[in-house]
Coordinates of C-alpha atoms in Angstrom, one line a residue:
M5 CA 1.6 -6.4 -28.3
S6 CA 0.4 -8.6 -25.4
I7 CA 2.5 -8.4 -22.2
F8 CA 2.1 -10.9 -19.3
I9 CA 3.6 -10.0 -16.0
G10 CA 3.6 -12.4 -13.1
G11 CA 4.7 -11.3 -9.6
A12 CA 5.8 -14.0 -7.2
W13 CA 3.2 -15.2 -4.6
A14 CA 4.2 -14.5 -1.1
Y15 CA 3.3 -17.0 1.6
A16 CA 0.4 -15.7 3.7
N17 CA 2.1 -16.6 7.0
G18 CA 3.6 -13.3 8.0
S19 CA 3.8 -9.6 7.1
L20 CA 5.6 -8.4 4.0
H21 CA 9.1 -6.8 4.5
L22 CA 11.3 -4.7 2.4
G23 CA 12.9 -7.7 0.8
H24 CA 9.6 -8.8 -0.6
I25 CA 8.8 -5.4 -2.1
S26 CA 12.3 -4.9 -3.5
S27 CA 11.9 -8.1 -5.6
L28 CA 8.3 -7.5 -6.6
L29 CA 8.3 -3.7 -7.4
P30 CA 9.7 -4.2 -10.9
G31 CA 6.4 -5.9 -11.9
D32 CA 4.4 -2.8 -11.3
I33 CA 6.9 -0.6 -13.1
L34 CA 6.6 -2.8 -16.1
A35 CA 2.8 -2.9 -16.0
R36 CA 2.4 0.8 -15.8
Y37 CA 5.0 1.4 -18.5
Y38 CA 3.4 -1.0 -21.0
R39 CA 0.0 0.4 -20.4
L40 CA 1.2 3.9 -21.2
K41 CA 2.7 2.5 -24.4
G42 CA -0.8 1.2 -25.3
D43 CA 0.0 -2.5 -25.1
K44 CA -2.4 -5.2 -23.8
V45 CA -1.2 -5.9 -20.3
L46 CA -2.1 -8.6 -17.8
Y47 CA -0.4 -8.2 -14.5
V48 CA -1.2 -10.9 -11.9
S49 CA -0.2 -12.3 -8.5
G50 CA -1.7 -13.5 -5.3
S51 CA -1.2 -14.8 -1.8
D52 CA 0.1 -18.4 -1.4
C53 CA -2.3 -19.7 1.2
N54 CA -1.6 -23.5 0.9
G55 CA 2.0 -23.8 1.8
T56 CA 3.5 -25.5 4.8
P57 CA 4.7 -22.2 6.3
I58 CA 1.1 -21.3 6.9
T59 CA 0.3 -24.5 8.8
I60 CA 3.5 -24.0 10.9
R61 CA 2.4 -20.5 11.8
A62 CA -1.1 -21.7 12.6
K63 CA 0.2 -24.3 15.0
Q64 CA 2.4 -21.7 16.7
E65 CA -0.5 -19.4 17.3
G66 CA -3.1 -22.1 18.0
V67 CA -5.5 -21.1 15.3
S68 CA -6.6 -22.6 12.0
P69 CA -4.5 -22.2 8.8
K70 CA -7.5 -20.4 7.2
E71 CA -7.4 -17.7 10.0
I72 CA -3.7 -17.1 9.3
A73 CA -4.2 -17.0 5.5
D74 CA -7.2 -14.7 5.8
K75 CA -5.3 -12.3 8.0
Y76 CA -2.2 -11.9 5.9
H77 CA -3.9 -12.1 2.6
Q78 CA -5.9 -9.0 3.5
E79 CA -2.8 -7.3 4.9
F80 CA -1.0 -8.0 1.6
V81 CA -3.9 -6.5 -0.3
D82 CA -3.8 -3.4 1.9
C83 CA 0.0 -3.0 1.5
Y84 CA 0.1 -3.5 -2.2
T85 CA -2.7 -1.0 -2.7
K86 CA -1.0 1.6 -0.5
L87 CA 2.2 1.1 -2.5
G88 CA 0.4 1.6 -5.8
F89 CA 0.8 -2.0 -7.2
S90 CA -1.6 -2.0 -10.1
Y91 CA -2.5 -5.7 -10.4
D92 CA -5.2 -6.7 -12.9
V93 CA -5.8 -9.7 -10.7
Y94 CA -4.6 -10.4 -7.2
T95 CA -6.1 -13.6 -5.9
R96 CA -5.2 -16.5 -3.5
T97 CA -4.3 -20.1 -3.9
D98 CA -7.0 -21.4 -1.5
S99 CA -9.9 -20.2 -3.7
P100 CA -12.1 -22.9 -5.3
F101 CA -11.4 -21.5 -8.7
H102 CA -7.7 -21.9 -8.3
H103 CA -8.1 -25.4 -7.0
R104 CA -10.2 -26.5 -10.0
I105 CA -7.9 -25.1 -12.6
V106 CA -4.8 -26.6 -10.9
Q107 CA -6.6 -30.0 -10.8
D108 CA -7.3 -29.6 -14.6
I109 CA -3.6 -29.0 -15.2
F110 CA -2.6 -32.0 -13.1
L111 CA -5.1 -34.3 -15.0
E112 CA -3.9 -33.0 -18.4
L113 CA -0.2 -33.7 -17.5
L114 CA -1.3 -37.1 -16.1
E115 CA -3.1 -37.9 -19.4
K116 CA -0.1 -36.9 -21.5
G117 CA 2.1 -39.2 -19.5
F118 CA 4.1 -36.4 -17.8
I119 CA 2.8 -37.3 -14.3
Y120 CA 3.1 -40.9 -13.1
Q121 CA 2.8 -43.0 -9.8
K122 CA 5.8 -44.1 -7.8
V123 CA 6.4 -45.8 -4.4
I124 CA 8.9 -43.8 -2.4
E125 CA 10.5 -43.6 1.0
Q126 CA 9.2 -40.5 2.7
T127 CA 10.2 -39.0 6.1
Y128 CA 7.8 -39.9 8.8
C129 CA 7.6 -38.7 12.4
E130 CA 6.9 -41.6 14.8
Y131 CA 6.2 -39.2 17.6
D132 CA 3.7 -37.0 15.7
Q133 CA 2.4 -40.0 13.8
Q134 CA 2.5 -38.3 10.4
F135 CA 4.3 -38.1 7.1
L136 CA 6.3 -34.8 7.2
P137 CA 5.9 -32.1 4.6
D138 CA 9.3 -31.1 3.1
R139 CA 9.5 -27.9 5.1
Y140 CA 8.8 -29.8 8.3
V141 CA 12.2 -31.5 7.9
E142 CA 15.4 -29.6 8.7
G143 CA 19.0 -30.8 8.6
I144 CA 22.4 -30.4 6.9
C145 CA 22.6 -29.8 3.2
P146 CA 24.4 -32.7 1.6
N147 CA 26.0 -30.4 -1.0
C148 CA 27.4 -27.4 1.0
G149 CA 27.0 -28.5 4.7
A150 CA 24.7 -25.5 5.6
N151 CA 21.5 -25.8 7.6
A152 CA 18.7 -26.4 5.1
R153 CA 15.0 -27.2 4.8
G154 CA 13.8 -30.4 3.2
D155 CA 12.9 -28.8 -0.1
Q156 CA 15.7 -26.3 -0.8
C157 CA 19.0 -25.0 0.6
D158 CA 19.0 -21.2 0.7
V159 CA 22.8 -21.1 0.9
C160 CA 23.8 -23.1 -2.2
S161 CA 20.4 -23.0 -3.9
S162 CA 20.2 -26.8 -4.3
V163 CA 16.7 -28.2 -4.8
L164 CA 16.5 -31.1 -2.3
E165 CA 14.4 -34.1 -1.1
P166 CA 14.0 -34.4 2.7
T167 CA 15.6 -37.8 2.7
E168 CA 18.8 -36.3 1.3
L169 CA 19.4 -34.1 4.4
R170 CA 22.0 -35.2 7.0
N171 CA 21.1 -35.1 10.7
K172 CA 17.4 -34.7 9.9
L173 CA 15.0 -33.4 12.6
C174 CA 11.2 -33.0 12.6
K175 CA 10.4 -29.2 12.9
I176 CA 7.3 -30.0 15.0
C177 CA 8.8 -32.0 17.8
G178 CA 12.5 -31.7 17.2
K179 CA 13.1 -35.5 17.1
P180 CA 14.8 -37.4 14.3
P181 CA 12.2 -38.7 11.7
T182 CA 12.3 -42.2 10.2
T183 CA 11.1 -43.1 6.7
R184 CA 8.1 -45.1 5.5
K185 CA 7.1 -46.3 2.1
T186 CA 4.2 -44.4 0.5
E187 CA 2.8 -43.9 -3.0
H188 CA 2.9 -40.6 -4.7
F189 CA 2.7 -38.9 -8.1
Y190 CA 5.8 -37.6 -9.8
F191 CA 6.3 -35.0 -12.5
S192 CA 8.6 -36.2 -15.3
L193 CA 10.8 -33.1 -15.3
S194 CA 13.7 -35.0 -16.9
S195 CA 11.6 -35.4 -20.1
F196 CA 12.1 -31.7 -20.7
Q197 CA 15.9 -31.6 -20.3
Q198 CA 16.6 -30.8 -24.0
I199 CA 13.7 -28.4 -24.4
L200 CA 14.9 -26.4 -21.3
E201 CA 18.5 -26.5 -22.4
A202 CA 17.6 -24.9 -25.7
F203 CA 15.2 -22.5 -24.0
T204 CA 17.9 -21.3 -21.6
E205 CA 20.5 -21.0 -24.3
E206 CA 18.2 -18.8 -26.3
A207 CA 17.5 -16.6 -23.3
Q208 CA 21.2 -16.3 -22.7
N209 CA 22.0 -15.4 -26.3
Q210 CA 19.3 -12.7 -26.3
K211 CA 20.2 -11.5 -22.8
L212 CA 16.6 -11.8 -21.7
W213 CA 17.3 -13.1 -18.2
R214 CA 19.3 -11.8 -15.3
E215 CA 22.8 -13.3 -15.0
N216 CA 21.9 -15.1 -11.7
A217 CA 19.0 -16.9 -13.5
I218 CA 21.2 -18.0 -16.3
S219 CA 24.0 -19.3 -14.2
L220 CA 21.8 -21.1 -11.7
T221 CA 19.6 -22.7 -14.3
K222 CA 22.6 -23.9 -16.3
R223 CA 23.9 -25.5 -13.1
Y224 CA 20.7 -27.4 -12.6
L225 CA 20.7 -28.5 -16.3
K226 CA 24.3 -29.6 -16.1
E227 CA 23.6 -31.7 -13.0
G228 CA 20.7 -33.3 -15.0
L229 CA 17.1 -32.6 -14.2
R230 CA 15.4 -35.1 -11.8
D231 CA 11.7 -36.0 -11.7
R232 CA 10.0 -34.2 -8.9
A233 CA 7.2 -35.2 -6.5
A234 CA 3.9 -33.9 -7.7
S235 CA 1.9 -34.9 -4.6
R236 CA 2.4 -34.9 -0.9
D237 CA 0.7 -35.9 2.4
L238 CA -0.5 -32.5 3.5
S239 CA -3.4 -31.2 5.6
I240 CA -4.2 -28.3 3.3
G241 CA -3.9 -27.7 -0.4
V242 CA -5.3 -28.8 -3.7
T243 CA -6.7 -32.4 -3.5
V244 CA -5.2 -34.9 -6.0
P245 CA -8.2 -35.5 -8.4
V246 CA -7.5 -39.2 -8.8
K247 CA -9.6 -42.0 -7.2
G248 CA -7.8 -43.5 -4.2
F249 CA -5.5 -40.5 -3.7
E250 CA -8.1 -38.1 -2.3
S251 CA -6.2 -37.8 1.0
K252 CA -3.1 -36.4 -0.8
K253 CA -2.5 -32.9 -2.1
I254 CA -0.9 -31.6 -5.2
Y255 CA 2.6 -30.5 -4.3
V256 CA 2.8 -26.8 -3.7
W257 CA 5.6 -26.1 -6.2
I258 CA 3.4 -27.3 -9.0
E259 CA 0.3 -25.8 -7.5
A260 CA 1.7 -22.3 -6.7
V261 CA 3.5 -21.6 -10.0
S262 CA 0.3 -22.7 -11.8
G263 CA -1.3 -19.7 -10.0
Y264 CA -0.1 -17.5 -12.9
Y265 CA -2.3 -19.5 -15.3
T266 CA -5.3 -19.7 -12.9
A267 CA -5.1 -16.0 -12.2
S268 CA -5.2 -15.4 -16.0
K269 CA -8.3 -17.6 -16.2
K270 CA -9.9 -15.8 -13.4
W271 CA -9.3 -12.4 -15.2
A272 CA -10.8 -13.8 -18.4
K273 CA -13.9 -15.1 -16.6
E274 CA -14.5 -11.9 -14.6
T275 CA -13.9 -9.5 -17.5
N276 CA -15.5 -11.7 -20.2
S277 CA -12.2 -11.6 -22.1
D278 CA -10.0 -14.0 -24.0
D279 CA -6.8 -14.8 -22.1
S280 CA -5.3 -17.0 -24.8
I281 CA -3.4 -14.0 -26.2
F282 CA -1.2 -14.2 -23.1
W283 CA -0.3 -17.8 -23.6
N284 CA 1.0 -18.0 -27.2
E285 CA 4.3 -17.4 -28.9
T286 CA 3.6 -13.7 -29.6
T287 CA 3.4 -12.9 -25.9
T288 CA 6.2 -11.2 -24.1
S289 CA 6.2 -12.3 -20.5
Y290 CA 8.0 -11.1 -17.4
Y291 CA 8.3 -13.2 -14.2
V292 CA 9.3 -11.0 -11.3
H293 CA 10.7 -12.5 -8.0
G294 CA 13.7 -12.9 -5.8
K295 CA 16.8 -15.1 -6.3
D296 CA 15.5 -17.9 -4.2
N297 CA 12.6 -18.5 -6.6
I298 CA 14.7 -18.8 -9.8
P299 CA 14.4 -22.6 -10.4
F300 CA 10.6 -22.5 -10.0
H301 CA 10.4 -19.9 -12.8
S302 CA 13.2 -20.9 -15.1
I303 CA 12.8 -24.7 -15.0
I304 CA 9.7 -26.0 -13.2
W305 CA 7.1 -23.6 -14.7
P306 CA 8.6 -23.8 -18.2
G307 CA 8.5 -27.6 -17.8
I308 CA 4.8 -27.5 -16.9
L309 CA 4.0 -25.2 -19.8
A310 CA 5.9 -27.4 -22.2
G311 CA 4.0 -30.4 -20.9
L312 CA 0.7 -28.5 -21.5
K313 CA 2.0 -27.7 -25.1
K314 CA 1.9 -24.0 -24.3
S315 CA 4.3 -22.0 -26.5
S316 CA 4.5 -19.0 -24.1
L317 CA 7.6 -20.0 -22.0
P318 CA 8.9 -17.2 -19.8
T319 CA 10.5 -14.5 -21.9
H320 CA 12.2 -12.5 -19.1
I321 CA 13.2 -13.8 -15.7
V322 CA 13.5 -10.8 -13.5
S323 CA 15.3 -12.2 -10.5
N324 CA 16.8 -9.8 -8.0
E325 CA 19.7 -10.6 -5.7
Y326 CA 19.2 -10.1 -2.0
L327 CA 18.5 -7.0 -0.1
T328 CA 20.4 -6.7 3.2
L329 CA 19.4 -4.4 6.1
E330 CA 22.0 -2.2 7.7
K331 CA 24.7 -4.5 6.2
K332 CA 23.2 -7.6 7.8
K333 CA 21.1 -10.4 6.2
L334 CA 17.3 -10.0 6.7
S335 CA 16.0 -12.4 9.3
T336 CA 12.3 -12.7 9.9
S337 CA 12.9 -15.2 12.8
K338 CA 15.1 -12.7 14.6
N339 CA 12.9 -9.8 13.6
W340 CA 15.8 -8.2 11.7
A341 CA 13.5 -6.7 9.1
V342 CA 11.6 -3.5 8.2
W343 CA 7.9 -4.5 8.0
I344 CA 5.9 -2.9 5.3
P345 CA 2.7 -2.2 7.2
D346 CA 4.8 -0.4 9.8
M347 CA 6.8 1.6 7.3
L348 CA 3.7 2.7 5.4
E349 CA 2.4 4.4 8.5
R350 CA 5.3 6.8 8.6
Y351 CA 6.6 7.2 5.0
D352 CA 5.4 8.3 1.6
P353 CA 4.9 5.2 -0.7
D354 CA 6.8 7.0 -3.5
S355 CA 9.8 7.5 -1.2
I356 CA 9.8 3.7 -0.6
R357 CA 9.4 3.0 -4.3
Y358 CA 12.2 5.4 -5.3
F359 CA 14.7 4.1 -2.8
L360 CA 14.0 0.4 -3.6
T361 CA 14.4 1.1 -7.3
I362 CA 17.5 3.4 -7.3
N363 CA 19.1 1.0 -4.8
A364 CA 17.8 -2.2 -6.3
P365 CA 19.8 -5.5 -6.0
E366 CA 19.4 -6.0 -9.8
N367 CA 22.8 -7.6 -10.4
R368 CA 24.4 -7.8 -6.9
D369 CA 23.2 -7.6 -3.3
A370 CA 22.1 -4.1 -2.2
D371 CA 21.7 -2.7 1.3
F372 CA 18.9 -0.7 2.9
S373 CA 20.0 1.7 5.5
W374 CA 17.8 4.2 7.3
K375 CA 20.5 6.9 6.8
E376 CA 20.6 6.4 3.0
F377 CA 16.8 6.2 2.7
I378 CA 16.2 9.5 4.5
Y379 CA 19.1 11.3 2.9
S380 CA 18.0 10.0 -0.5
H381 CA 14.5 11.3 0.0
N382 CA 15.7 14.7 1.2
S383 CA 18.3 15.2 -1.5
E384 CA 16.8 13.6 -4.6
L385 CA 13.0 13.5 -4.3
L386 CA 12.6 16.7 -2.2
G387 CA 15.8 18.6 -3.0
A388 CA 16.1 18.0 -6.7
Y389 CA 12.8 16.9 -8.2
G390 CA 10.3 18.4 -5.8
N391 CA 12.3 21.6 -5.6
F392 CA 12.4 22.1 -9.4
I393 CA 8.7 21.7 -9.6
N394 CA 7.9 23.9 -6.6
R395 CA 10.2 26.8 -7.6
T396 CA 8.9 26.8 -11.2
L397 CA 5.2 26.7 -10.4
K398 CA 5.4 29.0 -7.4
F399 CA 7.2 31.6 -9.6
I400 CA 4.4 31.4 -12.2
E401 CA 1.8 31.8 -9.5
K402 CA 3.5 34.8 -8.1
S403 CA 4.6 36.6 -11.3
F404 CA 2.0 35.5 -13.9
D405 CA -1.1 35.0 -11.7
G406 CA -0.7 31.3 -12.1
V407 CA -1.1 31.4 -16.0
I408 CA 1.4 29.1 -17.6
P409 CA 3.3 31.2 -20.3
D410 CA 2.4 30.2 -23.9
S411 CA 5.8 30.0 -25.6
N412 CA 7.5 27.7 -28.1
I413 CA 9.7 25.1 -26.5
D414 CA 13.4 25.1 -27.2
W415 CA 14.4 22.3 -29.6
T416 CA 17.3 21.5 -27.3
V417 CA 14.8 20.8 -24.5
Q418 CA 12.4 18.9 -26.7
N419 CA 15.2 16.6 -28.0
K420 CA 16.4 15.9 -24.4
V421 CA 12.9 14.9 -23.4
K422 CA 12.4 12.8 -26.6
Q423 CA 15.7 11.0 -25.9
L424 CA 14.6 10.5 -22.2
Y425 CA 11.4 8.7 -23.2
E426 CA 13.4 6.4 -25.5
E427 CA 16.2 5.6 -23.1
V428 CA 14.0 5.1 -20.0
G429 CA 11.6 2.9 -22.1
Q430 CA 14.5 0.8 -23.3
S431 CA 15.8 0.5 -19.7
I432 CA 12.4 -0.7 -18.4
E433 CA 11.9 -3.2 -21.3
T434 CA 15.3 -4.7 -20.6
T435 CA 14.6 -4.7 -16.8
S436 CA 17.3 -2.2 -16.0
F437 CA 15.0 -0.1 -13.8
K438 CA 17.7 1.5 -11.7
Q439 CA 19.4 2.8 -14.9
G440 CA 16.1 4.2 -16.2
L441 CA 15.4 6.1 -13.0
E442 CA 19.0 7.4 -12.8
R443 CA 18.6 8.8 -16.3
V444 CA 15.5 10.7 -15.3
F445 CA 17.2 12.3 -12.3
E446 CA 20.2 13.3 -14.5
L447 CA 17.8 15.4 -16.5
V448 CA 16.1 16.7 -13.3
R449 CA 19.5 18.0 -12.2
Y450 CA 20.1 19.5 -15.6
S451 CA 16.7 21.3 -15.3
N452 CA 17.6 22.8 -11.9
K453 CA 20.8 24.0 -13.4
Y454 CA 19.0 25.5 -16.4
F455 CA 16.6 27.4 -14.1
D456 CA 19.5 28.8 -12.1
E457 CA 21.4 29.9 -15.2
Q458 CA 18.4 31.5 -16.9
Q459 CA 17.5 33.4 -13.7
P460 CA 13.9 34.1 -14.4
W461 CA 13.7 36.3 -11.3
K462 CA 15.9 38.7 -13.3
Q463 CA 14.4 38.0 -16.7
I464 CA 11.0 39.1 -15.5
S465 CA 12.2 42.7 -15.4
D466 CA 15.0 42.6 -18.0
D467 CA 13.3 40.5 -20.8
I468 CA 9.8 39.2 -20.1
E469 CA 9.6 37.2 -23.3
A470 CA 12.8 35.4 -22.3
C471 CA 11.3 34.8 -18.9
K472 CA 8.2 33.3 -20.5
Q473 CA 10.4 31.0 -22.6
T474 CA 12.3 29.8 -19.6
L475 CA 9.2 29.0 -17.6
A476 CA 7.5 27.3 -20.6
N477 CA 10.6 25.1 -21.0
C478 CA 10.5 24.3 -17.3
V479 CA 6.8 23.4 -17.3
Y480 CA 7.3 21.2 -20.4
L481 CA 10.1 19.4 -18.5
I482 CA 7.9 19.0 -15.4
G483 CA 4.9 17.6 -17.3
N484 CA 7.0 15.1 -19.1
F485 CA 8.9 14.2 -16.0
A486 CA 5.6 13.3 -14.4
Q487 CA 4.6 11.1 -17.3
I488 CA 8.0 9.3 -17.5
L489 CA 8.0 8.8 -13.7
T490 CA 4.5 7.4 -13.6
P491 CA 5.7 3.8 -13.6
F492 CA 8.2 4.6 -10.8
L493 CA 6.5 7.2 -8.7
P494 CA 2.7 7.0 -9.5
F495 CA 1.4 9.0 -6.5
S496 CA 3.6 12.2 -7.0
S497 CA 3.1 11.9 -10.8
E498 CA -0.6 12.1 -10.3
K499 CA -0.3 15.2 -8.1
V500 CA 1.8 16.9 -10.8
K501 CA -0.7 16.0 -13.5
A502 CA -3.5 17.3 -11.4
M503 CA -1.7 20.7 -10.9
L504 CA -1.0 21.0 -14.7
K505 CA -4.4 19.5 -15.7
I506 CA -2.6 16.8 -17.8
S507 CA -4.7 14.1 -19.4
E508 CA -2.1 12.5 -21.7
T509 CA -1.9 8.7 -21.4
S510 CA 0.8 7.8 -23.8
W511 CA 4.6 7.2 -23.8
N512 CA 5.5 10.2 -26.0
P513 CA 6.5 13.8 -25.4
F514 CA 3.6 16.2 -25.2
L515 CA 3.1 20.0 -24.8
I516 CA 1.5 21.5 -21.8
K517 CA -1.6 23.6 -22.4
P518 CA -1.3 27.2 -21.0
I519 CA -3.8 26.7 -18.2
V520 CA -4.2 28.5 -14.9
L521 CA -2.4 26.7 -12.1
S522 CA -4.4 25.5 -9.1
N523 CA -3.5 23.7 -5.9
V524 CA 0.3 24.1 -6.2
E525 CA 1.7 22.4 -3.2
P526 CA 5.0 20.7 -2.4
L527 CA 5.2 17.1 -3.6
F528 CA 7.3 15.9 -0.7
E529 CA 8.0 16.9 2.9
R530 CA 11.5 17.0 4.4
I531 CA 12.2 14.1 6.7
D532 CA 13.9 15.1 9.9
T533 CA 17.3 13.4 10.0
G534 CA 16.7 12.7 13.7
K535 CA 14.4 9.9 12.4
I536 CA 17.6 7.9 11.5
V537 CA 18.4 7.4 15.2
E538 CA 14.7 6.7 16.0
E539 CA 14.4 4.0 13.3
L540 CA 17.7 2.3 14.2
E541 CA 16.5 2.2 17.8
R542 CA 13.1 0.8 16.8
L543 CA 14.9 -1.8 14.6
T544 CA 17.4 -3.0 17.3
S545 CA 14.9 -2.9 20.2
K546 CA 12.7 -5.5 18.4
T547 CA 15.4 -7.8 17.4
V548 CA 15.2 -11.3 19.0

């Protein structure tokens, strides 16, 4: 089976924070799981280096947009690598290759009649003498009355045009903009109303999308799809490949989502492979992102794919709700955030992955608190999982010279492990990652209880064969835990596999060979609870 996984592209205008990773982590869990199953996987993403937020940041710092994009793209690569994200391709939207493929998409949609020219009124700043990109216009949302940008209201999720805002202001100079006539290209999104209605209905019936994606998409469809601008007057981006329009750029919402396709083409070129298997009706695709990106993945990208006559419309929309921080909304402008480069300097990447999965905002907002993060690490990762592994393997080292006892595994234990593979696999495939991880730790707690009840420290002198049986069962559980947890906790899983000399690469139960243990060491270190106060002080001291 072919599995395509697309992780949302973060703007390369600032560091990644916990909210980003919370929404993107499911992509890596999916990719690692399906590879273990033996499926053909293509997992892609990249840095969005063409958006208005980058030019805004560049103006603020007095440097070029490319300097900003280069800095944060490399930082993103470093962070994703340290967190274990296993992308097959991680690219950037300012690469010549991406530009060329996006221009091809634009021209194909133009040729098919889905892109057309139109004279419009666009916001213009008389003071700065320029047409304003949508995000350079801020004002009051006409639908809910909240403060909003010119492209979207984050409060009510309305997709907007800058001219619709009330009390508009230019983000550059703070003065009210006027409007001027200009000619642009538009994408005929309304042409796909019926196709997308049927598409959404099928996704709802088969329960393939998160509920927030279904409800928001149905709202847009009920309101009636409107044609959307396909070009804009921007200083950076993909040039419109039409004579007379060379000064205009392809609008970022078309250009950025097309990155999934351009990344696929890049992979095909670099690996001398055929990527068409990921763009036909047999493909299962997962698009992984936050709630604010739903319409781009459930309406706009499917509309573009339908216009290109691609039959691989998104199968699963994996759209997390919001992650709050210490019960307050994340705010990058106020520095109310936990920044990933900073966090990775002090904490184990598997600890971050564990907490963001077990506490994921899959169906409702979830909160990150330093207290819960540190207590979760100490009680679950260290106290339950790490402790079970350490006490078992250290006992074997001490009492059996490190030789894993060769004994038949109890059928009860084998059946529990077999069931765990099935249940966790089903949870991952249906994007219930939290549920899958919870099931693993239920069996971890059972395993600790089993060890305590069997009392191998007594069995060693009372009934050595029973002791060998107990330890063989425990090692069998440990090895299969490491395999099942590979999608969730790749780093600690590799450590366990190295200790047990495991080379299995499938999603099936397996027996552990009776090898001699080496390099048995604790998987996790206890985090001093005094860190809670330290982290809260660090957080509040930096708040603007």
